[in-house]
XYZ file of C-alpha atoms in Angstrom:
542
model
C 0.000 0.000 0.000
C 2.894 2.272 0.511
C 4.147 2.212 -2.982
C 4.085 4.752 -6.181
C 1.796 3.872 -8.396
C 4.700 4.173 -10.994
C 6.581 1.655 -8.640
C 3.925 -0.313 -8.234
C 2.974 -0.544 -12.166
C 6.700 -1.724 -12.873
C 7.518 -4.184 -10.331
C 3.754 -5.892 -12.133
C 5.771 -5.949 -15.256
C 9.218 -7.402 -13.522
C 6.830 -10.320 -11.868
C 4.804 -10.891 -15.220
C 8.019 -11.616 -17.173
C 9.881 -13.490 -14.226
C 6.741 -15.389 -14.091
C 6.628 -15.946 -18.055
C 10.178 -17.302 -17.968
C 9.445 -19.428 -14.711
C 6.681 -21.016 -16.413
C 7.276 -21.247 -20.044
C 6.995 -25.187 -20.375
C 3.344 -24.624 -19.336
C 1.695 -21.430 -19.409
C -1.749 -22.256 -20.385
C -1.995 -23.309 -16.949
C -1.161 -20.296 -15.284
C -2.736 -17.752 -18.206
C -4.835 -16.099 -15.276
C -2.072 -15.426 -12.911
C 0.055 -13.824 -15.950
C -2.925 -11.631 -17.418
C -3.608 -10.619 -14.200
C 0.015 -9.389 -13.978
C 0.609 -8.107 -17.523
C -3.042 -6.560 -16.903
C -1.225 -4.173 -14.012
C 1.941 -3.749 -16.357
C -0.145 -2.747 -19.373
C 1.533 0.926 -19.135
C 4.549 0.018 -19.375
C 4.198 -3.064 -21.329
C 1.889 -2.828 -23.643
C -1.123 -5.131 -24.130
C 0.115 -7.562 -26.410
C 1.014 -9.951 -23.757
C -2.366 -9.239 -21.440
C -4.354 -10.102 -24.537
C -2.678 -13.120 -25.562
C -2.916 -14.465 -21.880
C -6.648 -13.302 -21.002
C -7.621 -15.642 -24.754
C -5.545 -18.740 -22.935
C -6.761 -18.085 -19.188
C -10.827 -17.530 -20.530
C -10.009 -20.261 -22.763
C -8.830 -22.836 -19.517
C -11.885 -21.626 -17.568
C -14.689 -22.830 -20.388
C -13.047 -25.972 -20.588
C -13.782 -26.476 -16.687
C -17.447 -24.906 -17.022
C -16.098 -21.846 -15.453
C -18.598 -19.378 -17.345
C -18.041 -16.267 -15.484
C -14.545 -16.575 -14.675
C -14.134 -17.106 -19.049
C -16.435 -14.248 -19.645
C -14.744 -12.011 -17.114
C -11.347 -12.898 -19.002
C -12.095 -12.775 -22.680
C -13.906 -8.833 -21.559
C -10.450 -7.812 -20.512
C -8.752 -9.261 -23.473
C -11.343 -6.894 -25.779
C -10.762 -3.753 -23.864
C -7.405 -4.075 -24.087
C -7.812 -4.445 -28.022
C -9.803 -1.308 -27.613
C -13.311 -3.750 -29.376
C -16.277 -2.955 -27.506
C -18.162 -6.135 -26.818
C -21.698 -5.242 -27.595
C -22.384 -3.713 -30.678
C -21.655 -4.585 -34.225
C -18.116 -3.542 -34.621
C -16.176 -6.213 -36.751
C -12.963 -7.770 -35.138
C -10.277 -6.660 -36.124
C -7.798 -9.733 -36.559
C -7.854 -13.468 -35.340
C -7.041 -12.584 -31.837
C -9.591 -10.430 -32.065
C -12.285 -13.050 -33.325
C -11.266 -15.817 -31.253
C -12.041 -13.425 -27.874
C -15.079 -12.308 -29.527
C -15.799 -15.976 -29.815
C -15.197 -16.858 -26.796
C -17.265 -14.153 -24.708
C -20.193 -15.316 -26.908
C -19.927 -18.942 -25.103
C -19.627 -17.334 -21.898
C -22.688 -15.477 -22.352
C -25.080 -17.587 -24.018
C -24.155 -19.983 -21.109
C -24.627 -17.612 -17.900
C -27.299 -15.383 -19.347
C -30.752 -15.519 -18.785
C -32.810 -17.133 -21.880
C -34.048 -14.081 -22.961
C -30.597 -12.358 -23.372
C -28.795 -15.367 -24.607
C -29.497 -13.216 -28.185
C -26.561 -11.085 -26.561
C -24.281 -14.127 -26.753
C -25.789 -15.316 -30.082
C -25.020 -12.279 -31.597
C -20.982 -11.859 -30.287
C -20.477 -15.381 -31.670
C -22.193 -14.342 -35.265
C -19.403 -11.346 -35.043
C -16.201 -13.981 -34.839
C -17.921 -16.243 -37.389
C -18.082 -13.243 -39.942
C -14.357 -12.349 -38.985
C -12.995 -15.765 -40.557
C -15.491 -16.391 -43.267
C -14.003 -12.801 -44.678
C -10.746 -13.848 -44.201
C -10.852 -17.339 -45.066
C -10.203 -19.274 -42.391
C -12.196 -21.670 -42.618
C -11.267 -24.031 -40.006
C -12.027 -21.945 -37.252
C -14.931 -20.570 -39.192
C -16.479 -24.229 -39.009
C -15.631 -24.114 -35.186
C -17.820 -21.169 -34.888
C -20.344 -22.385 -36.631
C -20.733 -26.020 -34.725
C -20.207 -25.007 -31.321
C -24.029 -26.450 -29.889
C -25.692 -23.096 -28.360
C -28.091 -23.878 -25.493
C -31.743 -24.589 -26.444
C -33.845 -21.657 -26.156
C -37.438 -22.048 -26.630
C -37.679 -18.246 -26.251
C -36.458 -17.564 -29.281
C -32.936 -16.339 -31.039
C -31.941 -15.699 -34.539
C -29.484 -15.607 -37.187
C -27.548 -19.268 -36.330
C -29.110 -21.068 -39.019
C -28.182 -18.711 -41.246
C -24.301 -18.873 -40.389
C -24.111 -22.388 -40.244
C -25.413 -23.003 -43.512
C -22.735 -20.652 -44.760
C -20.514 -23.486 -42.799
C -21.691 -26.070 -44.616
C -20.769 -24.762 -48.159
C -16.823 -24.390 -46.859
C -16.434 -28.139 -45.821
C -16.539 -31.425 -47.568
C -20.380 -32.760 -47.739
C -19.552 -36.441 -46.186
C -16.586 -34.987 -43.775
C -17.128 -34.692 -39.418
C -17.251 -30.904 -39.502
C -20.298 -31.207 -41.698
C -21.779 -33.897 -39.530
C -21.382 -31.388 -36.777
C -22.357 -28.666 -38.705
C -25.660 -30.468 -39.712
C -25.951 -31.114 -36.289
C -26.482 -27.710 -35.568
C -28.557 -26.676 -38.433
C -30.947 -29.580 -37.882
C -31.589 -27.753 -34.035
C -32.103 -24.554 -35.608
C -34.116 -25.432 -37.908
C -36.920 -27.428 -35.791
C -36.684 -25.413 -33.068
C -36.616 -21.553 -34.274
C -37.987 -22.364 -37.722
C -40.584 -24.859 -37.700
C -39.628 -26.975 -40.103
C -39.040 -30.541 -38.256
C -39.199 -32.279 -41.521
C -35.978 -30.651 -42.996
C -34.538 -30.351 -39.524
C -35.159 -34.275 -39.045
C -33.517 -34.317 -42.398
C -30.444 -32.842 -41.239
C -30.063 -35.402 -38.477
C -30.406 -38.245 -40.638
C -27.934 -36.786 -42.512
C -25.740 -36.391 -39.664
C -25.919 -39.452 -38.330
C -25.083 -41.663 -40.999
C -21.582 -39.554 -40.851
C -21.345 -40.437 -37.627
C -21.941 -43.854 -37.830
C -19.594 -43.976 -41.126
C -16.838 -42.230 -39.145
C -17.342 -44.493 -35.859
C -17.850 -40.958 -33.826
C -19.815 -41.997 -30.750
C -20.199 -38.686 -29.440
C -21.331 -37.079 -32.776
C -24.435 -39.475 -32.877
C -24.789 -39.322 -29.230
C -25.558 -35.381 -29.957
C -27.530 -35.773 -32.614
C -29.942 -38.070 -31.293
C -29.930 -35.711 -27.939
C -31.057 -32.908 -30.393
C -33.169 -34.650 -32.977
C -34.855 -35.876 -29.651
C -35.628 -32.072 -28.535
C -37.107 -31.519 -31.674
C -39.306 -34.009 -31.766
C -40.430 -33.209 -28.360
C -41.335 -29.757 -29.471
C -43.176 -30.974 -32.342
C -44.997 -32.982 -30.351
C -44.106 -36.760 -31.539
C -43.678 -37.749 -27.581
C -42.810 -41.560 -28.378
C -39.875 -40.454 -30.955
C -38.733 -37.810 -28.456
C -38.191 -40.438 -25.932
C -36.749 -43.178 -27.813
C -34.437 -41.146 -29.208
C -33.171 -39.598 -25.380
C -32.741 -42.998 -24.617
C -31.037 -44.427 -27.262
C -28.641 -41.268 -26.840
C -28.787 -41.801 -23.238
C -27.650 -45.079 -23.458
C -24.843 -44.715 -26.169
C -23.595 -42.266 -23.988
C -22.614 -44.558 -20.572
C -18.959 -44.326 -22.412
C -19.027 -40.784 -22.789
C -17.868 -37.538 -21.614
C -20.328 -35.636 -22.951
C -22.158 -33.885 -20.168
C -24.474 -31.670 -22.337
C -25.779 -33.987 -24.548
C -26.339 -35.948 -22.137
C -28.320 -33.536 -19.972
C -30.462 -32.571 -22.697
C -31.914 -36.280 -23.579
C -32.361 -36.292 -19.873
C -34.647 -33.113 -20.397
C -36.242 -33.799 -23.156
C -37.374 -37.205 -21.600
C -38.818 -35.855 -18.228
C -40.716 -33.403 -20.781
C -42.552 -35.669 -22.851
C -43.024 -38.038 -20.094
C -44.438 -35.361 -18.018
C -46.736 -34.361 -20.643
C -48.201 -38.050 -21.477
C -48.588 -38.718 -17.345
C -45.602 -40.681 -16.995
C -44.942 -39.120 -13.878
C -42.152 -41.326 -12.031
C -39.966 -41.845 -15.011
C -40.450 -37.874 -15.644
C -38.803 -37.097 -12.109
C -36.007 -39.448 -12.953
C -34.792 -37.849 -15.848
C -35.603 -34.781 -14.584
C -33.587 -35.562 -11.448
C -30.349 -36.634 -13.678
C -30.544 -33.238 -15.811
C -30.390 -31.253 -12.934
C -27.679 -33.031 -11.268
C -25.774 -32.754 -14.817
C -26.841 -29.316 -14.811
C -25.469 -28.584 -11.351
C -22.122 -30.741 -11.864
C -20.887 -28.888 -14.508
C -22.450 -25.713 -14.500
C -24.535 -25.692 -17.595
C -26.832 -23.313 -19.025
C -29.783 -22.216 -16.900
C -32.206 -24.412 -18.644
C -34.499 -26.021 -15.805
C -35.314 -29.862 -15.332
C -39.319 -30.142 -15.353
C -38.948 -31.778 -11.947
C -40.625 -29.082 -10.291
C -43.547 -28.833 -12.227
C -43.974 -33.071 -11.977
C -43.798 -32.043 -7.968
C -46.861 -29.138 -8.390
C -49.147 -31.887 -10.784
C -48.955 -33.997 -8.522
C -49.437 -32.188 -5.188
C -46.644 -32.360 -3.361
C -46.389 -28.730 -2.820
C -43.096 -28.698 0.030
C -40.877 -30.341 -3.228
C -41.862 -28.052 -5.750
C -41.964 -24.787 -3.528
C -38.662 -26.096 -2.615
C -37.462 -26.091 -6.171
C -39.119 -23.519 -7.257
C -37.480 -21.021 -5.294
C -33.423 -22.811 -6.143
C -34.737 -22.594 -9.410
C -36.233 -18.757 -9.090
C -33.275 -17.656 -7.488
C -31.183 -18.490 -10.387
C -33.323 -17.347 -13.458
C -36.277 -14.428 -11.658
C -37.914 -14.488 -14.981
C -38.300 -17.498 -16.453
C -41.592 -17.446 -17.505
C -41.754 -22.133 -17.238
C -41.020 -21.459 -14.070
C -43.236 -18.200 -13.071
C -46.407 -20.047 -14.329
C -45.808 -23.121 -12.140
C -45.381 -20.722 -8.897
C -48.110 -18.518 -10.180
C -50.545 -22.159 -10.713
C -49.307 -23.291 -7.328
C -50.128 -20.166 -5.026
C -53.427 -19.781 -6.819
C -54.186 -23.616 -6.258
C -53.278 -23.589 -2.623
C -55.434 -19.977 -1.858
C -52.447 -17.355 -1.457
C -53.665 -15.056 -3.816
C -51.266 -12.147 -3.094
C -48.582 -14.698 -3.236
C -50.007 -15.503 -6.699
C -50.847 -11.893 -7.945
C -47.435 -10.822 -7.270
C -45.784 -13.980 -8.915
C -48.672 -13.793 -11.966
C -47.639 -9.524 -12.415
C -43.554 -10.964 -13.031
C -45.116 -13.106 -15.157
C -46.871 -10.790 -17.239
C -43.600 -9.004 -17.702
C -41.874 -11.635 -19.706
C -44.146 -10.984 -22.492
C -42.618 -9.101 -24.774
C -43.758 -4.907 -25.355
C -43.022 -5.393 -28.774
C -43.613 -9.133 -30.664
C -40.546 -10.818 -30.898
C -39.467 -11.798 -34.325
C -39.739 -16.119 -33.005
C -42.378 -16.183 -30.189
C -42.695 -19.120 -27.764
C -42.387 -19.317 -24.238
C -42.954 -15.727 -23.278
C -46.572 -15.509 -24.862
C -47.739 -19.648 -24.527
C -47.313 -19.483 -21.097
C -49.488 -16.468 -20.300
C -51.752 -17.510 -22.757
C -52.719 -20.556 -20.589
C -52.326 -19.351 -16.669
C -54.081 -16.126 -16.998
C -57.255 -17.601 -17.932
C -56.968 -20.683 -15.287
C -56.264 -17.921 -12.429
C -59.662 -16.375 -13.312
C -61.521 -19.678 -13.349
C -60.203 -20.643 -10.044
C -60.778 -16.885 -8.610
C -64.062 -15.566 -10.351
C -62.283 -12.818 -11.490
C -62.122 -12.259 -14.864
C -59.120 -9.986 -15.425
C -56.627 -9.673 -18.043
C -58.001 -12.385 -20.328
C -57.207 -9.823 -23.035
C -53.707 -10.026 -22.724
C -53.793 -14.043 -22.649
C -55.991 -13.931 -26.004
C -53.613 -11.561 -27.483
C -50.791 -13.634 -26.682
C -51.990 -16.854 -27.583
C -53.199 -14.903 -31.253
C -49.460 -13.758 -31.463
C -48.552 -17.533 -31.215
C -51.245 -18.879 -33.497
C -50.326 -16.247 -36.355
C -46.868 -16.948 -36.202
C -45.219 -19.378 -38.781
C -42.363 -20.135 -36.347
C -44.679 -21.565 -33.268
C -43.283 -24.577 -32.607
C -46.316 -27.046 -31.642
C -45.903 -27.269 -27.875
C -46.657 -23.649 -27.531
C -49.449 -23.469 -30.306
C -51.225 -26.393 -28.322
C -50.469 -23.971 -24.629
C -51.682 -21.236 -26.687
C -54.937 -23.132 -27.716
C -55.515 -24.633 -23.970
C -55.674 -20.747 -23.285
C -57.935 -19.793 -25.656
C -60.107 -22.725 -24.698
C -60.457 -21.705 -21.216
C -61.315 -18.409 -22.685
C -64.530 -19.707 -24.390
C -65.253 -21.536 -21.645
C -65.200 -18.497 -19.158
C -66.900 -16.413 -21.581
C -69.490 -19.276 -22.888
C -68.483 -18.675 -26.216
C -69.405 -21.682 -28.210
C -68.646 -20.721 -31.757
C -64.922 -20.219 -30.290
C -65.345 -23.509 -27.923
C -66.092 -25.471 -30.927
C -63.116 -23.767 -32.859
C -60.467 -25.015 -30.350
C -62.442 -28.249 -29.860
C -62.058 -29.461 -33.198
C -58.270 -28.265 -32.597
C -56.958 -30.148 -29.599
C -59.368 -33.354 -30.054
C -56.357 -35.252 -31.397
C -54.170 -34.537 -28.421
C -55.941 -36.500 -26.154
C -53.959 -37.855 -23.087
C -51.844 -35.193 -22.379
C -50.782 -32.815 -18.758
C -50.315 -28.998 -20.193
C -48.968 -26.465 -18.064
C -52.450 -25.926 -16.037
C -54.789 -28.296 -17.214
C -55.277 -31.769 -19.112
C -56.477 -31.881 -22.560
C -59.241 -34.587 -21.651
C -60.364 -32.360 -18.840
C -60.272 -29.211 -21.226
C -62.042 -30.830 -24.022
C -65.109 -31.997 -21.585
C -65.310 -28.368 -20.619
C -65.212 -27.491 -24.246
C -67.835 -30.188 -25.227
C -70.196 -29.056 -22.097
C -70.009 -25.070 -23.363
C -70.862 -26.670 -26.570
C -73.549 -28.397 -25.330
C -73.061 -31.937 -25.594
C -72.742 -33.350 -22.423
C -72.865 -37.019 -23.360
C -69.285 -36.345 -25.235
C -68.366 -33.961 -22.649
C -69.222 -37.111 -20.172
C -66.704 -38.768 -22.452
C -63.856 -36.740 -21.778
C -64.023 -36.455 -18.220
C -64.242 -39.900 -17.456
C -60.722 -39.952 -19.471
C -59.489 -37.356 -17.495
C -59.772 -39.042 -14.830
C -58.089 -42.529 -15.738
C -55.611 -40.345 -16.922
C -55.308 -38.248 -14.341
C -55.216 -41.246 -11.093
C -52.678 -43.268 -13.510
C -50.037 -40.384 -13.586
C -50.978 -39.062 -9.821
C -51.472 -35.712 -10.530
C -54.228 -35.316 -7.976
C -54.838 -31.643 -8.394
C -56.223 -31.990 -11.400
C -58.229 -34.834 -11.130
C -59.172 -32.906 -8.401
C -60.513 -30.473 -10.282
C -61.800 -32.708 -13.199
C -63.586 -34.333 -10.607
C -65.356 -31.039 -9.624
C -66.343 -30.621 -13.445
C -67.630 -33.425 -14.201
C -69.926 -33.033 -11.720
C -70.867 -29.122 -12.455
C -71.824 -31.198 -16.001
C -73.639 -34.064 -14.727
C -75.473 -31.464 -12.890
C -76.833 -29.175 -15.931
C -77.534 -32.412 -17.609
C -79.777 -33.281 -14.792
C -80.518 -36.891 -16.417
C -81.662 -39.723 -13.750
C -78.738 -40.696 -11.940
C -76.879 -37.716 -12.484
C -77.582 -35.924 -9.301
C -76.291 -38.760 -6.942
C -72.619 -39.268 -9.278
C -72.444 -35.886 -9.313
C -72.340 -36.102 -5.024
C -69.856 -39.061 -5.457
C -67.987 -36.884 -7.500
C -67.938 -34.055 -5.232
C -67.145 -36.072 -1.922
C -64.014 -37.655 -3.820
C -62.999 -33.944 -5.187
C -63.391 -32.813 -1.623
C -61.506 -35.982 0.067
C -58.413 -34.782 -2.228
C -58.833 -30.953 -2.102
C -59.306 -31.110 1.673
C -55.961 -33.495 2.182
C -54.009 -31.011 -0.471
C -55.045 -27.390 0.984
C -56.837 -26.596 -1.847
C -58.765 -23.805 -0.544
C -60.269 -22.316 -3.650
C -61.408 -25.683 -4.754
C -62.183 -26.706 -1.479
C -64.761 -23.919 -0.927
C -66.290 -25.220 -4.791
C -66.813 -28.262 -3.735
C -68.310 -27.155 -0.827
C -70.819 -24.682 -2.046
C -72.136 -27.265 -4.694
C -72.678 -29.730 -1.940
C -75.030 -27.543 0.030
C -76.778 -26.698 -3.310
C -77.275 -30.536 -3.942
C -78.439 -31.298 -0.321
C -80.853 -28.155 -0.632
C-alpha cells in the first residue's frame, strides 16, 4: 500500500516476465495469474502480452465450465484491443475473433434465456471475422459449437451455419457437426421438423460412417428435442434414450443432460410421472455438476401436478433464485399459489409473469406468450375474477399467427384460448379449439389436461354425453399419472356437467364426484377448490 503507483505498475511488469520465464513449459496453466500481472503492467508493457494471456486463461476456464470466470477474461482481453463487446463492430484480426468468440460462449451460457441473443449475436461477429478472411477451419468451429436450447427464441444461427456447410466437404465430421447444428435450428426456431429431421439423418449416418460416438450421441440428444417440441412424444423419448444409453462411455455432459430433459418433458406431458422425475432428477444433477446453461429440469412442475407442494416450492425457489424471470417457471409458482389460496402470493408472482411478455412481438415467439396464454385464464376460473383475459388472447393470437410456433406452444396457446370460451361461454370459439386439440388426447399442459379441457369445451358446446366422455378420461388419466390436483378439479367438473344435464342418476354421481374432489382438495389445501366443492354440496343437499 505504501508504494508509487509508478513503482507499483513496474515491479507488475518485472513479476509478469519473471513469471513468463518461470513457467514457459506450461503457461496455459497459469494464463490467469500472468494476465492478471501483464493486466497491471499494461503501461509500461503494452497489451500484447495481457491479450494473448486473457484468450488462454478464458479459454482454460470454459473448458472447466467456469462461465463467469471465461467471460470475465475474454472482456479484458477486448478492452485491451480497444473492441467494444456489444455492438456490431467487426474484429479486427484473429485474436480479435477468437475473444469475440469466446465471450459469446460465456454469455449464451450464464445469461438468462431471454438475453442469450446477446451471446448469439458476439459469436455471429467472430464467425463473420474468418469467413471474410478465409479461415475456414475456425470458421467451421464457430459455426458447430451447440448453443443452449432456447425455446424463447434467437436468430441468425441457421443462417451462419449453412454458410458453414458450403466451406467443408459434404460427407466430412465438420459437416456432420455442422448439420448437427442446423438440424436444431431449424426445428426449433424455424418450424420446419421435416428438414430439420432431415439434417439429423444426414448427420448421423456420418457419424456412424466415421465411428464418432459422441457425434451421434448429440444428434440423437437434439433430434430428440425436436421431436419433443413438435410434439411426436414416443420419438422424443426413444431417441433420449437411445442417446442416453450410447452415452454410458461418454464424456459428454451436455448432450447428455439434454436427452435427460427432453425425456422428463414428454413423459411429463403423457402422465408418466415417475420416469419424468427421474430424468428430470439426472438433468439437474448434470446441470449442477458442470455448471450448464440455466435451462431447468421439469422436476418441479412433476412435484406441483402432482401435489406435493413442500418439493416443488422447494425447487421452485433454487430454481427462481437463479433465473427471476423465467416465464416455465413463473407459471408453475403462479398455478401453485393460486391452487393452494395465497392469492397475493399468486398476484405478485402472476404480475412478473406478465412481464416476460414481450412490449413489442418478438421476431420467433414461444415461451414468453404460450405461457401467459394458458395461466391467466386458469387464475380467473379458479378466482371468479375475470381480469386480463385480453392479454392471454392476445398472446396466444401472437402464437397462433406466427409461422415459427413450434407445436408445444401453439397447443399452450390453444388450452388458453379454450379456457377463454369456456369463461366467456363462447361456443362458436369452444367449438373452434375443440375441433383443434381433439387429437391430443392424453396429455398434462402447463395448467390443465387436454381430456379435462375438451369436456369443458364439449359441455359449453352443449353436448354433455361427449363432454361425459372426456371427463371420465381425465380421470383414468389423471389417477394413472398421480397428478391429484387436477383430477381434483376434473372431478369437480364433471360433476358441475352431470349437474346441468340433470338426467336420472346424475344428481347422486355428481355427489360421489364431489365427496371424492373434496376428500383430495381437503388433504391437499386446496382452498379455492375446497370452498367449490363445498358450495355445490349444500346446493345438492338443498
Amino acid at each position: 500500500r505504501e508504494l508509487s503507483t509508478a513503482r507499483r505498475v513496474r515491479m507488475h511488469g518485472r513479476v509478469a516476465e519473471m513469471l513468463e520465464r518461470l513457467w514457459a513449459g506450461d503457461l496455459g496453466a497459469h494464463a490467469a495469474e500472468l494476465a492478471r500481472h501483464f493486466a497491471e503492467a499494461e503501461s509500461v508493457l503494452g497489451n500484447e502480452k495481457l491479450v494473448r494471456y486473457s484468450l488462454l486463461a478464458g479459454e482454460k476456464a470454459l473448458a472447466s465450465f467456469a462461465w463467469e470466470e471465461g467471460e470475465a477474461h475474454f472482456q479484458r482481453g477486448l478492452v485491451a484491443k480497444e473492441l467494444p463487446p456489444e455492438g456490431t463492430a467487426p474484429a479486427t484480426d484473429a485474436e480479435a475473433a477468437a475473444l469475440l468468440f469466446g465471450l459469446g460462449r460465456a454469455r449464451a451460457a450464464t445469461a438468462d434465456r431471454s438475453q442469450i441473443q446477446r451471446g448469439v449475436d458476439i459469436i455471429g461477429r467472430a464467425f463473420a471475422y474468418f469467413e471474410a478472411v478465409g479461415d475456414v477451419a475456425q470458421a467451421v468451429a464457430v459455426a458447430e459449437y451447440p448453443l443452449p436450447p432456447n425455446p424463447q427464441g434467437r436468430t441468425e444461427v441457421a443462417r451462419f451455419v449453412s454458410r458453414a456447410l458450403k466451406l467443408v466437404p459434404p460427407d466430412s465430421l465438420a459437416a456432420g457437426r455442422l448439420l448437427c447444428n442446423y438440424g436444431a435450428e431449424l426445428g426449433r426456431l424455424e418450424n420446419d421438423n421435416k428438414s430439420a429431421q432431415e439434417a439429423f439423418r444426414q448427420a448421423q449416418a456420418i457419424a456412424r460412417d466415421s465411428k464418432d460416438l459422441s457425434l451421434e450421441v448429440r444428434t440423437l440428444a437434439e433430434s430428440a428435442a425436436i421431436e419433443f417440441f413438435h410434439l411426436h412424444l414416443q420419438e422424443a423419448v426413444a431417441k433420449a434414450t437411445q442417446a442416453i444409453e450410447l452415452a454410458r462411455s461418454l464424456n459428454d455432459p451436455q448432450a447428455v443432460w439434454l436427452a435427460h430433459l427432453t425425456a422428463a418433458r414428454a413423459m411429463s406431458l403423457t402422465g408418466e410421472s415417475g420416469a419424468a422425475q427421474r430424468h428430470g432428477f439426472a438433468a439437474m444433477e448434470l446441470r449442477n455438476r458442470y455448471r450448464l446453461p440455466p435451462v431447468l429440469s421439469p422436476a418441479h412442475r412433476v412435484y406441483r401436478q402432482m401435489g406435493d407442494w413442500t418439493r416443488a416450492r422447494a425447487l421452485s425457489d433454487r430454481s427462481l433464485a437463479a433465473l427471476p424471470q423465467d416465464g416455465n417457471l413463473l407459471s408453475d409458482r403462479v398455478l401453485m399459489e393460486y391452487e393452494l389460496g395465497n392469492f397475493a402470493g399468486g398476484k405478485a408472482m402472476l404480475e412478473r409473469l406478465l412481464e416476460v411478455i414481450p412490449r413489442e412481438v418478438a421476431n420467433r415467439p414461444g415461451s414468453q406468450y404460450a405461457f401467459p396464454a394458458q395461466v391467466i385464464p386458469w387464475v380467473a376460473r379458479t378466482t371468479g375474477v375475470l381480469d386480463r383475459l385480453d392479454v392471454a388472447e392476445s398472446a396466444a393470437r401472437i402464437m397462433l399467427l406466427s409461422p415459427f410456433a413450434n407445436p408445444v406452444f401453439v397447443l399452450l396457446s390453444r388450452a388458453g384460448l379454450g379456457l377463454l370460451a369456456v369463461l366467456r361461454g363462447d361456443v362458436a370459439a369452444a367449438e373452434r379449439q375443440y375441433e383443434a386439440l381433439e387429437s391430443r388426447r392424453g396429455m398434462m399442459l402447463v395448467a390443465i389436461s387436454t381430456d379435462h379441457l375438451l369436456g369443458l369445451l364439449a359441455h359449453t358446446m352443449g353436448n354433455p354425453d361427449k363432454a361425459e366422455e372426456h371427463f371420465e378420461d381425465a380421470l383414468g388419466f389423471c389417477r394413472k399419472a398421480g397428478y391429484r390436483p387436477e383430477l381434483a378439479w376434473s372431478l369437480c367438473d364433471y360433476a358441475d356437467m352431470l349437474l346441468a344435464r340433470n338426467q336420472p342418476g346424475d344428481r347422486p354421481k355428481a355427489m360421489a364426484l364431489l365427496d371424492q374432489a373434496l376428500a383430495i382438495s381437503s388433504e391437499l389445501g386446496m382452498k379455492p377448490l375446497m370452498q367449490r366443492v363445498l358450495s355445490r354440496r349444500e346446493i345438492l343437499k338443498a
